[in-house]
CSV table of C-alpha atoms in Angstrom, one decimal:
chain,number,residue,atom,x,y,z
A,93,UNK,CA,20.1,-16.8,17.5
A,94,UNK,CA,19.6,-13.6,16.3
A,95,UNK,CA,18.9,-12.2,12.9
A,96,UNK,CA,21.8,-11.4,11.4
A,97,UNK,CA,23.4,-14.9,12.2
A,98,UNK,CA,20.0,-16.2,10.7
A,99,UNK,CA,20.6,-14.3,7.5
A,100,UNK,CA,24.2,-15.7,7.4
A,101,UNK,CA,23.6,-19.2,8.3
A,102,UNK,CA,20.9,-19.1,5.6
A,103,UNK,CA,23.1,-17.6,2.8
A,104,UNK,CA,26.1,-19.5,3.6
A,105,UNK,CA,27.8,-16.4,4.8
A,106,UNK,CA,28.7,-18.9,8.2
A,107,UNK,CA,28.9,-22.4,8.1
A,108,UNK,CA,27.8,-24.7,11.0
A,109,UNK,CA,30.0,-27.6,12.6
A,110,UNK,CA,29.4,-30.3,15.0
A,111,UNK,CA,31.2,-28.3,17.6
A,112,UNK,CA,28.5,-25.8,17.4
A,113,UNK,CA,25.7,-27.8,17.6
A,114,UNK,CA,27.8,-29.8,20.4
A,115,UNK,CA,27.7,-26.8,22.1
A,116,UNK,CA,23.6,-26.0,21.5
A,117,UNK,CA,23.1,-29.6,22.6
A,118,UNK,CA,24.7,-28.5,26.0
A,119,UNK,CA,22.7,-25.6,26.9
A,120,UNK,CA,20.0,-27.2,25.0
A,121,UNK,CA,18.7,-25.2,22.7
A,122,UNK,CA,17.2,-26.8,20.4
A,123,UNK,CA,15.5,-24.0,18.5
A,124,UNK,CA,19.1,-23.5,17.1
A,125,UNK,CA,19.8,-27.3,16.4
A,126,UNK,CA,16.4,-27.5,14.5
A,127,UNK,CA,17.2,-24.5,12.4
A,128,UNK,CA,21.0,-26.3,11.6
A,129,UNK,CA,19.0,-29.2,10.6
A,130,UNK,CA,16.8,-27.6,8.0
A,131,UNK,CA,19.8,-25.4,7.0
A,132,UNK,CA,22.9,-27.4,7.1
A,133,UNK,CA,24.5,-29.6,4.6
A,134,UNK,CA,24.5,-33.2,5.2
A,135,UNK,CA,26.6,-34.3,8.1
A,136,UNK,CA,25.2,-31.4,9.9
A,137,UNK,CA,21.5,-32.6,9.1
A,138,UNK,CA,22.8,-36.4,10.2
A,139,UNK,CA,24.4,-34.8,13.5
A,140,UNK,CA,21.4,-33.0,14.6
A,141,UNK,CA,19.7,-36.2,14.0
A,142,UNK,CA,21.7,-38.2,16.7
A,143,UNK,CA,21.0,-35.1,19.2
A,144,UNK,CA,17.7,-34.9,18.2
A,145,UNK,CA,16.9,-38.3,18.8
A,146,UNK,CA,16.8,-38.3,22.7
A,147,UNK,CA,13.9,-35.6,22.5
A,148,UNK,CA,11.4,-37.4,20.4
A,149,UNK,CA,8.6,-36.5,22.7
A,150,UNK,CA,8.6,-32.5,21.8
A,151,UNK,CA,6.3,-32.8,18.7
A,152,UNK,CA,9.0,-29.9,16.9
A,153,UNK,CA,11.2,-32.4,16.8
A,154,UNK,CA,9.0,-35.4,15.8
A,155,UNK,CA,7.8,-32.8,12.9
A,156,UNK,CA,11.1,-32.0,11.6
A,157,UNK,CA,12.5,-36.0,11.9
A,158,UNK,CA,9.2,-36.8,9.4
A,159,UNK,CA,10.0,-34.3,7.2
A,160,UNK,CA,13.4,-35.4,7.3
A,161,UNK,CA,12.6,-39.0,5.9
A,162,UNK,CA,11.7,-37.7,2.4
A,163,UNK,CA,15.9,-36.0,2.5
A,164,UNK,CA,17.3,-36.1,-1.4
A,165,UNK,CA,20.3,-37.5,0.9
A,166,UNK,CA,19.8,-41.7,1.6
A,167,UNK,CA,22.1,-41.5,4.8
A,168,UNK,CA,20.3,-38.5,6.3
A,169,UNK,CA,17.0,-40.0,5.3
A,170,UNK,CA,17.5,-43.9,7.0
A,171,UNK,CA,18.8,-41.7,10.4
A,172,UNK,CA,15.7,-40.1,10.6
A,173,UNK,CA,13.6,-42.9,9.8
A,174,UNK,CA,16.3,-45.2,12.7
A,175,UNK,CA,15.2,-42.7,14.9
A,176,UNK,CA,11.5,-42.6,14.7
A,177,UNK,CA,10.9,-46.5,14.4
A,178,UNK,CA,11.0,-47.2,17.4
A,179,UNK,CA,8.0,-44.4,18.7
A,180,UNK,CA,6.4,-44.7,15.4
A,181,UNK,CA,2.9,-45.3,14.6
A,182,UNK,CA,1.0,-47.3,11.8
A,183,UNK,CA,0.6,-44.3,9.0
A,184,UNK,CA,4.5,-43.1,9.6
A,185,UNK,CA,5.3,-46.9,9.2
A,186,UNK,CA,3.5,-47.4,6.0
A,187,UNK,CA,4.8,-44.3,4.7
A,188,UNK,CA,8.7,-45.7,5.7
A,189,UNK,CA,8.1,-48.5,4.2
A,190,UNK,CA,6.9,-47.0,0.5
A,191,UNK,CA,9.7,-44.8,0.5
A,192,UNK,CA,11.9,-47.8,1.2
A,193,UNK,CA,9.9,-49.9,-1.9
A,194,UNK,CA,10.4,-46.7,-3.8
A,195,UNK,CA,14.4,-46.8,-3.1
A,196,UNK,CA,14.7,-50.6,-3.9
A,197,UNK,CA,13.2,-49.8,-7.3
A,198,UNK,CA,15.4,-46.7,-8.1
A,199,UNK,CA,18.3,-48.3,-6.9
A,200,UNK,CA,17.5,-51.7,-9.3
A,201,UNK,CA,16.6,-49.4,-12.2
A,202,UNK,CA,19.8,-48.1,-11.7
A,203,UNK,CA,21.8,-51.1,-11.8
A,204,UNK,CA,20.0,-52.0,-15.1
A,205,UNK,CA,20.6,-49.1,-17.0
A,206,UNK,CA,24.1,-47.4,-15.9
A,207,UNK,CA,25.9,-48.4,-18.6
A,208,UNK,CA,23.2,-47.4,-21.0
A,209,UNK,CA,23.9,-43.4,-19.5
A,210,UNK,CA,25.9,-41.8,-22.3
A,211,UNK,CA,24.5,-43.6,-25.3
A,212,UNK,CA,25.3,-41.5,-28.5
A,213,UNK,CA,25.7,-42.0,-32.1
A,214,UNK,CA,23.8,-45.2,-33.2
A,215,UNK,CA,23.9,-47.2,-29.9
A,216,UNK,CA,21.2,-49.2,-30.0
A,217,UNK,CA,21.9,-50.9,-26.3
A,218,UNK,CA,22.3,-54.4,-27.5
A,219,UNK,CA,25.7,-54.9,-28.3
A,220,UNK,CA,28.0,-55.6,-24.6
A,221,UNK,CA,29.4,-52.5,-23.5
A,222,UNK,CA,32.9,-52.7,-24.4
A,223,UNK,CA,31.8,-53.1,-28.3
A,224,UNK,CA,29.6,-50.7,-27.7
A,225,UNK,CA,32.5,-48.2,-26.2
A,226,UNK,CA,34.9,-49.6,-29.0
A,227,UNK,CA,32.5,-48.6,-32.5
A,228,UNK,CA,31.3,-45.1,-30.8
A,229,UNK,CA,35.3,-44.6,-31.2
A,230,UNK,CA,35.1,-46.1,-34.5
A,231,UNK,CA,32.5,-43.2,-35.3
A,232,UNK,CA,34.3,-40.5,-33.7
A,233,UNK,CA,37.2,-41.1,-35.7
A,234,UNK,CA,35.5,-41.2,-38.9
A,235,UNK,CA,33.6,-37.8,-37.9
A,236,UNK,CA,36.8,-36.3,-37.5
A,237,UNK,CA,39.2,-37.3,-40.1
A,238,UNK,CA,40.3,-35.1,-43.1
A,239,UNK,CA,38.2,-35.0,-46.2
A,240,UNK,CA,41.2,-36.0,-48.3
C-alpha cells in the first residue's frame, strides 16, 4: 500500500470491504490487513480478526489482537479476546478477565439506572417511571400555558 491510499484510507477518502481484505488474505499481506484493522470501522476490525486469527504466532499480530481487547466496540473486543484464549498466557488472562468484571458492572449499572437518563424538572427518582413521565408533562404544560 502506498502513500496516497494510506492517506485516503486514513481520512476516509476510500473505505475498506471484506472483499478487499478477502483479497489481502490471499496474497497474504498482512501488513495491509493490520493497517484495516486499526483503521476500519467495526465489521472491518471484526473481519480482520477472523483472518488474523490463523497467524497468531507473528507477534505483529498478537500485538495488535491485545490492543484490540480494550475496542470501545463489545463485539470487536470479545473476537479478539476468542482469538487469543486459546494461546494466551497468565497476565493476558487476568487482564481478560478484569475487563470482563469491568463490563458486568457497566452493563448492571446500566440496567439500574436507564430509566433515570433524562430526569428533569423536580424528578426525584422515586416515583415509578410512568408517574414520573406523566407529572414532568404535568409541568411542561404549566410552563407553557398563557398568563391569562
Amino acid at each position: 500500500m502506498n502513500l496516497i491510499e494510506r492517506f485516503f484510507y486514513q481520512n476516509g477518502i476510500m473505505k475498506f470491504n471484506e472483499v478487499k481484505l478477502d483479497r489481502w488474505n490471499r496474497s497474504e499481506s498482512i501488513d495491509k490487513i493490520i493497517f484495516a484493522a486499526k483503521n476500519g470501522m467495526y465489521n472491518i476490525r471484526l473481519k480482520c480478526i477472523k483472518l488474523l486469527s490463523d497467524r497468531l504466532t507473528q507477534t505483529e499480530v498478537k500485538t495488535l489482537l491485545t490492543s484490540m481487547i480494550l475496542d470501545n466496540i463489545e463485539v470487536v473486543s470479545e473476537a479478539a479476546i476468542k482469538a487469543l484464549e486459546a494461546t494466551a498466557s497468565t497476565e493476558l488472562n487476568k487482564q481478560i478477565q478484569e475487563i470482563r468484571k469491568e463490563r458486568k458492572a457497566r452493563e448492571k449499572d446500566n440496567k439500574v439506572k436507564s430509566y433515570m437518563a433524562n430526569i428533569q424538572f423536580r424528578d426525584t427518582g422515586k416515583a415509578r417511571p410512568s408517574e414520573r413521565l406523566m407529572n414532568r408533562l404535568r409541568d411542561q404544560q404549566r410552563a407553557n400555558q398563557p398568563p391569562y
